[in-house]
mmCIF file of C-alpha atoms in Angstrom:
data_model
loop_
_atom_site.group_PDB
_atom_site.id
_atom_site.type_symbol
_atom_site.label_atom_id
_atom_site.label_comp_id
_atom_site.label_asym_id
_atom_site.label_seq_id
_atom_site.Cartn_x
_atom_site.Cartn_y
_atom_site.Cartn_z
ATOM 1 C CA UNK A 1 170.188 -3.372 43.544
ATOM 2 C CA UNK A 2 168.237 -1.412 41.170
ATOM 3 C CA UNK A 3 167.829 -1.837 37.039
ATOM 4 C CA UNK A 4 165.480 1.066 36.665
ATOM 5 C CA UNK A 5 168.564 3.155 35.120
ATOM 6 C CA UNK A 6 169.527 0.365 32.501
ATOM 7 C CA UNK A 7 166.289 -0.912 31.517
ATOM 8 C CA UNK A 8 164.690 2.379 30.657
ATOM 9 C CA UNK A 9 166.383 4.235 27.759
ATOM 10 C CA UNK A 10 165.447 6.872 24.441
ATOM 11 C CA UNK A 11 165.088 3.665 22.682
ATOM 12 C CA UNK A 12 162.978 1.260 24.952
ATOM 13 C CA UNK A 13 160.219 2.484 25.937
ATOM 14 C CA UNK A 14 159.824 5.595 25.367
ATOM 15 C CA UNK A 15 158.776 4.537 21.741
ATOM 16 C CA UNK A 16 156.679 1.819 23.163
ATOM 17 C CA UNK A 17 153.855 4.021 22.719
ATOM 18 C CA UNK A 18 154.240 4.793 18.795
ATOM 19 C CA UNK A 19 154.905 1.598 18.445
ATOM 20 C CA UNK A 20 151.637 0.464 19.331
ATOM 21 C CA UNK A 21 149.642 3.102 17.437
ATOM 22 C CA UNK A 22 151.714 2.153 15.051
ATOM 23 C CA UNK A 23 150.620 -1.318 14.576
ATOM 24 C CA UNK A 24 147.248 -0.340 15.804
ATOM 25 C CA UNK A 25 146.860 1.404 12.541
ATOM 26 C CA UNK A 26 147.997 -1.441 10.745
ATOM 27 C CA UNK A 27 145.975 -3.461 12.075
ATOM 28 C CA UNK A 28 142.947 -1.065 11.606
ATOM 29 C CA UNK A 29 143.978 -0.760 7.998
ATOM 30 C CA UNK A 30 144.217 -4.034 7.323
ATOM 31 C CA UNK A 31 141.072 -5.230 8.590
ATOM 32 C CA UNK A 32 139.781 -2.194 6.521
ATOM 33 C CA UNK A 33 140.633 -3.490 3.692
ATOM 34 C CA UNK A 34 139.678 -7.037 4.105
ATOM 35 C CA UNK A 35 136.063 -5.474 5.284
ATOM 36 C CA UNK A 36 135.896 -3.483 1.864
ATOM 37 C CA UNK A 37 137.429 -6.161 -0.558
ATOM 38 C CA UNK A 38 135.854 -8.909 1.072
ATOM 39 C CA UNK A 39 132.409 -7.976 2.601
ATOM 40 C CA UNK A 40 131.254 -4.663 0.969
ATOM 41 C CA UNK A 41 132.169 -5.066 -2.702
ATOM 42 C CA UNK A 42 130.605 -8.654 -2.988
ATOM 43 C CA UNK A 43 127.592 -7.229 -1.210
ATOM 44 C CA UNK A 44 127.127 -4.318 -3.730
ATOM 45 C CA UNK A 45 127.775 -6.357 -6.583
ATOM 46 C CA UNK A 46 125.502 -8.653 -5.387
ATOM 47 C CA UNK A 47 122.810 -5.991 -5.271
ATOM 48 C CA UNK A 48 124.091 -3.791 -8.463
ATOM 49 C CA UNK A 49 124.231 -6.532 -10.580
ATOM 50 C CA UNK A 50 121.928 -9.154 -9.450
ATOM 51 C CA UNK A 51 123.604 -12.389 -10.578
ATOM 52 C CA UNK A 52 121.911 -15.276 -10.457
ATOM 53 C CA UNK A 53 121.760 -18.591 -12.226
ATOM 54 C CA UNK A 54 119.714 -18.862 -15.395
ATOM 55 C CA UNK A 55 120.456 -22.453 -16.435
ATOM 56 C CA UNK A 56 122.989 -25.391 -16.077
ATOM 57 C CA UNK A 57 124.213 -27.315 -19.672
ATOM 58 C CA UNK A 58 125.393 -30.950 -18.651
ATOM 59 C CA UNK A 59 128.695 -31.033 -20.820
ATOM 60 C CA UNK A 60 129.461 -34.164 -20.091
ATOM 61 C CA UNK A 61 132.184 -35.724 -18.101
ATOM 62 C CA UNK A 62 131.440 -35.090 -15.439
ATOM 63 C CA UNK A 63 131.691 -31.020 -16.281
ATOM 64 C CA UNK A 64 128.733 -28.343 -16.485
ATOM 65 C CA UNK A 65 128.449 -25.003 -17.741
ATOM 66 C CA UNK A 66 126.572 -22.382 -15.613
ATOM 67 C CA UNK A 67 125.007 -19.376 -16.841
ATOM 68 C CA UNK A 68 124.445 -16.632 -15.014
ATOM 69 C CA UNK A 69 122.080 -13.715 -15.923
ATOM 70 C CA UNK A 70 122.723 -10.271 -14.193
ATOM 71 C CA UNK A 71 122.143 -6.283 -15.043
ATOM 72 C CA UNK A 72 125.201 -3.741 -15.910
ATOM 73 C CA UNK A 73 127.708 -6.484 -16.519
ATOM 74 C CA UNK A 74 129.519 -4.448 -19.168
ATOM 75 C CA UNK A 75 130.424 -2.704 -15.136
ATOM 76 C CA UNK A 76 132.233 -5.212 -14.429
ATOM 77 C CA UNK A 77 134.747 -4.854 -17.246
ATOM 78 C CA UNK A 78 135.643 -8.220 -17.440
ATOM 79 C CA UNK A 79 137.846 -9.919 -20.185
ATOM 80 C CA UNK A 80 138.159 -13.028 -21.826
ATOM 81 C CA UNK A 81 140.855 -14.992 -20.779
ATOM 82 C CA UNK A 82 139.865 -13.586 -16.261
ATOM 83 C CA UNK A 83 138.534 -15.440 -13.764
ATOM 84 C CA UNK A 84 136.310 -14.798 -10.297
ATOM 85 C CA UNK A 85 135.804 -16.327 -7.029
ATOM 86 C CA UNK A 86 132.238 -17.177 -6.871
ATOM 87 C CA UNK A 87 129.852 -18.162 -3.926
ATOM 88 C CA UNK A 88 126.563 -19.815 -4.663
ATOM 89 C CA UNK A 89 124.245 -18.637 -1.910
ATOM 90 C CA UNK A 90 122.580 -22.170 -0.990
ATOM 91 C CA UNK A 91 122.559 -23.565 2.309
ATOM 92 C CA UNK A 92 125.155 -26.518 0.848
ATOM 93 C CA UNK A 93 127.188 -23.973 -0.650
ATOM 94 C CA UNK A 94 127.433 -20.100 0.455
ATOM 95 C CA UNK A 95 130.367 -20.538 2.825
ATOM 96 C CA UNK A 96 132.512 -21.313 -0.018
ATOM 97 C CA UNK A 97 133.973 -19.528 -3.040
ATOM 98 C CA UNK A 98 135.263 -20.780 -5.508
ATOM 99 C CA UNK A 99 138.032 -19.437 -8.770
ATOM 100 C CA UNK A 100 136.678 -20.539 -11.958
ATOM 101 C CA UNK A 101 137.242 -19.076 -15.120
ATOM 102 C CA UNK A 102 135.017 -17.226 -17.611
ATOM 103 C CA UNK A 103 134.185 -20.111 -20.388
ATOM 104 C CA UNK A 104 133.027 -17.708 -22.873
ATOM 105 C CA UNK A 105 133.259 -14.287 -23.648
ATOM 106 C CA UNK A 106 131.443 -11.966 -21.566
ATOM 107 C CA UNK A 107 128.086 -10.491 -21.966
ATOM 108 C CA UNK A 108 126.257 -7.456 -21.147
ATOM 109 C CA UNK A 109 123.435 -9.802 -19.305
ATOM 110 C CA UNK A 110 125.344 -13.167 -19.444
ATOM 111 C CA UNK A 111 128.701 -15.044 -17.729
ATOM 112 C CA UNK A 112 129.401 -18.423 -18.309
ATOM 113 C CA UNK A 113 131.787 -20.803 -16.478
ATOM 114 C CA UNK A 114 132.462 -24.358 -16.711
ATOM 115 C CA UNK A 115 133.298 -26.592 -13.848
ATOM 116 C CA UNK A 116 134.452 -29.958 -13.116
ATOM 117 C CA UNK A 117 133.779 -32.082 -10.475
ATOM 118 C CA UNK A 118 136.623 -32.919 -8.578
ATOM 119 C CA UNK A 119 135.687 -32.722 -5.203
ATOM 120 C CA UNK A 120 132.750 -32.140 -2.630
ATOM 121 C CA UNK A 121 133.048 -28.622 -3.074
ATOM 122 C CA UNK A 122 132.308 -28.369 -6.716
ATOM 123 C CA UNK A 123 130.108 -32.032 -6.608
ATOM 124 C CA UNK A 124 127.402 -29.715 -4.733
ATOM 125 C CA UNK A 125 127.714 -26.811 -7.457
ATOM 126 C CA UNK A 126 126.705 -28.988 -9.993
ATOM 127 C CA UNK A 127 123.750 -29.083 -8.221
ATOM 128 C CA UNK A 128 122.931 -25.469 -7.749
ATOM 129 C CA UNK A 129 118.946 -24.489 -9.216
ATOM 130 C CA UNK A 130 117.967 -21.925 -11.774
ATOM 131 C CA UNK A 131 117.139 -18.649 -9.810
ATOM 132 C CA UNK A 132 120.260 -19.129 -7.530
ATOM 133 C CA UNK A 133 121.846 -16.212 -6.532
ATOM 134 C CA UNK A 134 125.301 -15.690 -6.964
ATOM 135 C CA UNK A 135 127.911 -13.424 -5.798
ATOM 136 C CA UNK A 136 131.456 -12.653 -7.470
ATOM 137 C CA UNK A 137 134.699 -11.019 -6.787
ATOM 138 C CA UNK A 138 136.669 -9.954 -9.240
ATOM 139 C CA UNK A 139 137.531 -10.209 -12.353
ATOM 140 C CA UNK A 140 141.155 -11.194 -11.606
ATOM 141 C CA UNK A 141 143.838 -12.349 -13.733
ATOM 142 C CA UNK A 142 146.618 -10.645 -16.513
ATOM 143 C CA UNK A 143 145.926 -13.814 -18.714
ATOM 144 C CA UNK A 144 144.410 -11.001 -21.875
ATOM 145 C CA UNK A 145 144.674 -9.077 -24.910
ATOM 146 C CA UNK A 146 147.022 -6.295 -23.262
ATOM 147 C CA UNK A 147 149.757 -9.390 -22.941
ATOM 148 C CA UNK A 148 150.469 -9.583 -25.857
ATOM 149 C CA UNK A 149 154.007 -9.169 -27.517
ATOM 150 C CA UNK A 150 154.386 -10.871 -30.605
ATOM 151 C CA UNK A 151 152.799 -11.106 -33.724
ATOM 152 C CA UNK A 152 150.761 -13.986 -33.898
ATOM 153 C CA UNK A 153 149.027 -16.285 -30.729
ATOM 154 C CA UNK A 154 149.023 -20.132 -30.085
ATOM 155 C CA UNK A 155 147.006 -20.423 -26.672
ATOM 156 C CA UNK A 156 147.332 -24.283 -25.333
ATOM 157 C CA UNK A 157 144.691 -25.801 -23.078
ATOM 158 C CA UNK A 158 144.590 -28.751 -21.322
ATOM 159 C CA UNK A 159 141.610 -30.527 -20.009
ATOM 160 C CA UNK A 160 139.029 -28.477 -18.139
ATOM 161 C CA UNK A 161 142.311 -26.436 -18.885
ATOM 162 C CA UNK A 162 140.369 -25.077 -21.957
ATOM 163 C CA UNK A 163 137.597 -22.610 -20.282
ATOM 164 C CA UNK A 164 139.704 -19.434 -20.444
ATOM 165 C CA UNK A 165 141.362 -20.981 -23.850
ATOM 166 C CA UNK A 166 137.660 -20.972 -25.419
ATOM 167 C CA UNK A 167 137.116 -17.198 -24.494
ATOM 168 C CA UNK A 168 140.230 -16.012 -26.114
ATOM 169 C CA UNK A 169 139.899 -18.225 -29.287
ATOM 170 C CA UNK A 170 136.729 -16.420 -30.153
ATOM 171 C CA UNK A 171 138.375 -13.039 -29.355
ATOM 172 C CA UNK A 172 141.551 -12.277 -29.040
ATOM 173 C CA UNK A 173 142.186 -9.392 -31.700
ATOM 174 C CA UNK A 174 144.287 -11.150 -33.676
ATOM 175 C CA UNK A 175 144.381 -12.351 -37.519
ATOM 176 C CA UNK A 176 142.764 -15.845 -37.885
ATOM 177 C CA UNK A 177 145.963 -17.065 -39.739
ATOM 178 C CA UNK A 178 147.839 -16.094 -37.068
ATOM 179 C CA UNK A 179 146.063 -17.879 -34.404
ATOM 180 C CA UNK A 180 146.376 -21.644 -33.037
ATOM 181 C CA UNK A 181 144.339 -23.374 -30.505
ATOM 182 C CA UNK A 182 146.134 -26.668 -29.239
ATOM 183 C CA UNK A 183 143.928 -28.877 -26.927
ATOM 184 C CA UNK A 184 144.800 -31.747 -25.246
ATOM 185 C CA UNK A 185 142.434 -33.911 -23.870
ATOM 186 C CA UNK A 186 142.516 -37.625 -22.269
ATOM 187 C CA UNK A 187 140.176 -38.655 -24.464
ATOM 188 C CA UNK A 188 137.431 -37.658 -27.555
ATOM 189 C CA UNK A 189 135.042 -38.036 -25.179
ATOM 190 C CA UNK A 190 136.578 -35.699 -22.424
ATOM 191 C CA UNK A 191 136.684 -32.360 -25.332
ATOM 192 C CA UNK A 192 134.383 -29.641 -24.405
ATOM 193 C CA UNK A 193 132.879 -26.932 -26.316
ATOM 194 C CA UNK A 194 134.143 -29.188 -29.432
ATOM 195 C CA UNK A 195 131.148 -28.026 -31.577
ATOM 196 C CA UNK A 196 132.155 -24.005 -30.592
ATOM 197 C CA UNK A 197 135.604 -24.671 -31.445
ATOM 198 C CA UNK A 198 134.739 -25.699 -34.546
ATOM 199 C CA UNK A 199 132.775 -22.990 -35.634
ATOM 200 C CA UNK A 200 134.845 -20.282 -34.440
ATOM 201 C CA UNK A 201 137.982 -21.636 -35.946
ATOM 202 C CA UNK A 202 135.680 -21.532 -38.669
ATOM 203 C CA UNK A 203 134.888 -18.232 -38.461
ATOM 204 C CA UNK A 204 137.940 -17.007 -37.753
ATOM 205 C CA UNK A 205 139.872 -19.082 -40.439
ATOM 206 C CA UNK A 206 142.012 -19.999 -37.314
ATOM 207 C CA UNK A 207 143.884 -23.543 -36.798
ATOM 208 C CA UNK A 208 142.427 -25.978 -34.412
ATOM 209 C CA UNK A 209 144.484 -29.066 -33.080
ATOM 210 C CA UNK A 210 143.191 -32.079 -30.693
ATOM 211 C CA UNK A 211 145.632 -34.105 -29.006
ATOM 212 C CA UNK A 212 143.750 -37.200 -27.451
ATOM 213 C CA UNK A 213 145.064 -40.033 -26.032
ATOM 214 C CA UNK A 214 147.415 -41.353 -23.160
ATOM 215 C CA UNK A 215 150.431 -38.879 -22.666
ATOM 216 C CA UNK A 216 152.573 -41.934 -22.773
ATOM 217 C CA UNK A 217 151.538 -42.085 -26.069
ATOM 218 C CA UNK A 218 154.287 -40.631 -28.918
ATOM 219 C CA UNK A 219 152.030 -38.925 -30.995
ATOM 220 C CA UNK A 220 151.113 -37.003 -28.189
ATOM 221 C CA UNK A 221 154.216 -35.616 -26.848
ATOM 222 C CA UNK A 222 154.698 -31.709 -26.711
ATOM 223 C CA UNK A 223 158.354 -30.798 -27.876
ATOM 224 C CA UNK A 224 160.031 -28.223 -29.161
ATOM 225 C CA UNK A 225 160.110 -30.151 -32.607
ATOM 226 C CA UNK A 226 156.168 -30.919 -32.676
ATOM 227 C CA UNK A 227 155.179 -27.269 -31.514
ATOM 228 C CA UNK A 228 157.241 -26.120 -34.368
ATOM 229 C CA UNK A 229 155.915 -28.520 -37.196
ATOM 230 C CA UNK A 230 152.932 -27.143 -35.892
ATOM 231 C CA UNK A 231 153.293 -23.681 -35.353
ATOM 232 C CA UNK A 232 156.585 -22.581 -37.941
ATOM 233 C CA UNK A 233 156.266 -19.228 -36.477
ATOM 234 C CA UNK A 234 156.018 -20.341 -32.910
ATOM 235 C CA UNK A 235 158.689 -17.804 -32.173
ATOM 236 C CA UNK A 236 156.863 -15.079 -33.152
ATOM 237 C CA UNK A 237 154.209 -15.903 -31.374
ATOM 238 C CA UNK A 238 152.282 -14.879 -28.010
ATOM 239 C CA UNK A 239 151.488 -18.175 -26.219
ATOM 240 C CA UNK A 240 148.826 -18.473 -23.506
ATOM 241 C CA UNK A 241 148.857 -21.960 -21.175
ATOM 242 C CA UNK A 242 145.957 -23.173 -18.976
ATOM 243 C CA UNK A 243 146.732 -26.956 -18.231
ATOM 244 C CA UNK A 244 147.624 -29.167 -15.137
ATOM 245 C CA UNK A 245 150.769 -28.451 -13.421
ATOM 246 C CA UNK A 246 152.396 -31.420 -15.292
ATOM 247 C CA UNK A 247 151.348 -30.381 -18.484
ATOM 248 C CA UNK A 248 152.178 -26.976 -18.365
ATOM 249 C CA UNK A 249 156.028 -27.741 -17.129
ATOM 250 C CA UNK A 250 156.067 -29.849 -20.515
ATOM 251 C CA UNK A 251 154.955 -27.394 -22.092
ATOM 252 C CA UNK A 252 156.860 -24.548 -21.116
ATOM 253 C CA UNK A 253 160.320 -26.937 -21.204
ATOM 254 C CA UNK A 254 159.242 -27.562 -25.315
ATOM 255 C CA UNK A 255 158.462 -24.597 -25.726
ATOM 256 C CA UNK A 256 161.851 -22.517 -24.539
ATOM 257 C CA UNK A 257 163.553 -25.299 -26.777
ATOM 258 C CA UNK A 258 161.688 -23.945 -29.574
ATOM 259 C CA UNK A 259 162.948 -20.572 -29.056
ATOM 260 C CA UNK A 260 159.611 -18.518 -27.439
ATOM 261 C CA UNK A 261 161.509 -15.585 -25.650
ATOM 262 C CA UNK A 262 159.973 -15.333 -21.890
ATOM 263 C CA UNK A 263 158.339 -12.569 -22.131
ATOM 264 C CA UNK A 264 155.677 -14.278 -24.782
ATOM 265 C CA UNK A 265 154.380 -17.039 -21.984
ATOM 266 C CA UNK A 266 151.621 -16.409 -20.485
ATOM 267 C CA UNK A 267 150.324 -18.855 -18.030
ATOM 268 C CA UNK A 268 148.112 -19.893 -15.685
ATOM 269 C CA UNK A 269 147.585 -23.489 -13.922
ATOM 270 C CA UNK A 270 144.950 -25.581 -12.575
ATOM 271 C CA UNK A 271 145.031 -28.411 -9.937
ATOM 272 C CA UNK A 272 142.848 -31.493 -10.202
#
């Protein structure tokens, strides 16, 4: 009994062959690519721009801002309202990277970001020294200026929520009377950058509201009825969310109530 006639065919193996080159090259490109993205861009950055940290501003529970001092930054074409994945080269630290938002808007010579601790990962950043070097990928993230659709902007933070909320506050080209920042916080004593939110709404003749307290609480419920006393316009509006998962479903859900077509959300969420 022989199978050699049935088993072998124009479409068995004689393709075998280009089949493996075939995912050979993928393979090849692939690893490329991770090798480029991953490895060599971080590593040139790392020399082109020289990040490292300058100093670390306690915030306050249990959150610190970092600030980084580098060369060329304007290179880096970041935006308020982006994020990186950044590695703190310490022994502690270096293996991991991780995303944090920029907390103010960038700077030919200066990033900031602000991060919580929440776990062991970003416990040990708090720690990191002046002089530490630092390397970043990125920026990443569609959460800017070039969103925007409508006339006007409410952007809506919550908790540590508010980093990429701060940036665009102070510079999102947008009329001050047209422009709402909504922060919810557990408590008073749990509001960052209150002092800079002050003075840019300020500035910028723009509308700052606090919501503090327990959610269970009824003055602190987000529907469609208090975004509107708030905001009349709210359906003209551009809205940006960076909030807790839980928060930001609320939000959303009030918000499509309120009449915001789709296309005016812009989101992005955190986990604690």
């Amino acid at each position: 009994m022989s199978f050699s006639h049935e088993l072998a065919g124009p479409g068995s193996l004689a393709g075998l062959p280009l089949v493996q080159v075939a995912w050979s090259l993928l393979y090849t490109f692939s690893f490329g690519l991770v090798l480029r993205y991953r490895v060599l861009a971080p590593l040139t950055q790392l020399w082109r721009h020289r990040l490292r940290v300058d100093h670390v501003v306690d915030e306050g529970a249990g959150v610190v801002s970092i600030i980084l001092r580098g060369r060329h930054l304007n290179e880096l074409n970041a935006e308020s309202g982006q994020f990186f994945r950044w590695r703190f080269l310490t022994s502690a630290t270096w293996r991991f990277s991780h995303p944090f938002s920029l907390s103010a808007a960038p700077h030919q010579q200066f990033l900031r970001i602000t991060v919580k601790a929440i776990g062991g990962g970003t416990r040990m950043i708090h720690s990191v020294r002046p002089g530490t070097r630092v390397l970043a990928a990125g920026p990443y993230g569609a959460m800017t200026k070039e969103r925007r659709q409508g006339r006007g902007v409410l952007l809506i933070g919550g908790g540590v929520g508010i980093t990429p909320m701060r940036a665009l506050f102070e510079t999102l080209p947008v009329d001050g009377r047209e422009l709402t920042l909504l922060y919810r916080a557990s408590s008073a004593e749990e509001i960052l950058f209150r002092d800079e939110l002050e003075h840019i709404a300020r500035h910028r003749g723009a509308q700052l509201i606090f919501l503090t307290g327990p959610s269970s609480d009824p003055r602190n419920a987000i529907t469609a009825q208090s975004l509107i006393t708030m905001v009349p316009d709210l359906a003209a509006r551009d809205v940006y969310i960076c909030a807790s998962p839980r928060f930001s479903a609320a939000a959303r859900t009030a918000l499509t109530r309120a009449g915001l077509p789709r296309r005016q959300l812009h989101q992005e969420e955190f986990n604690f």
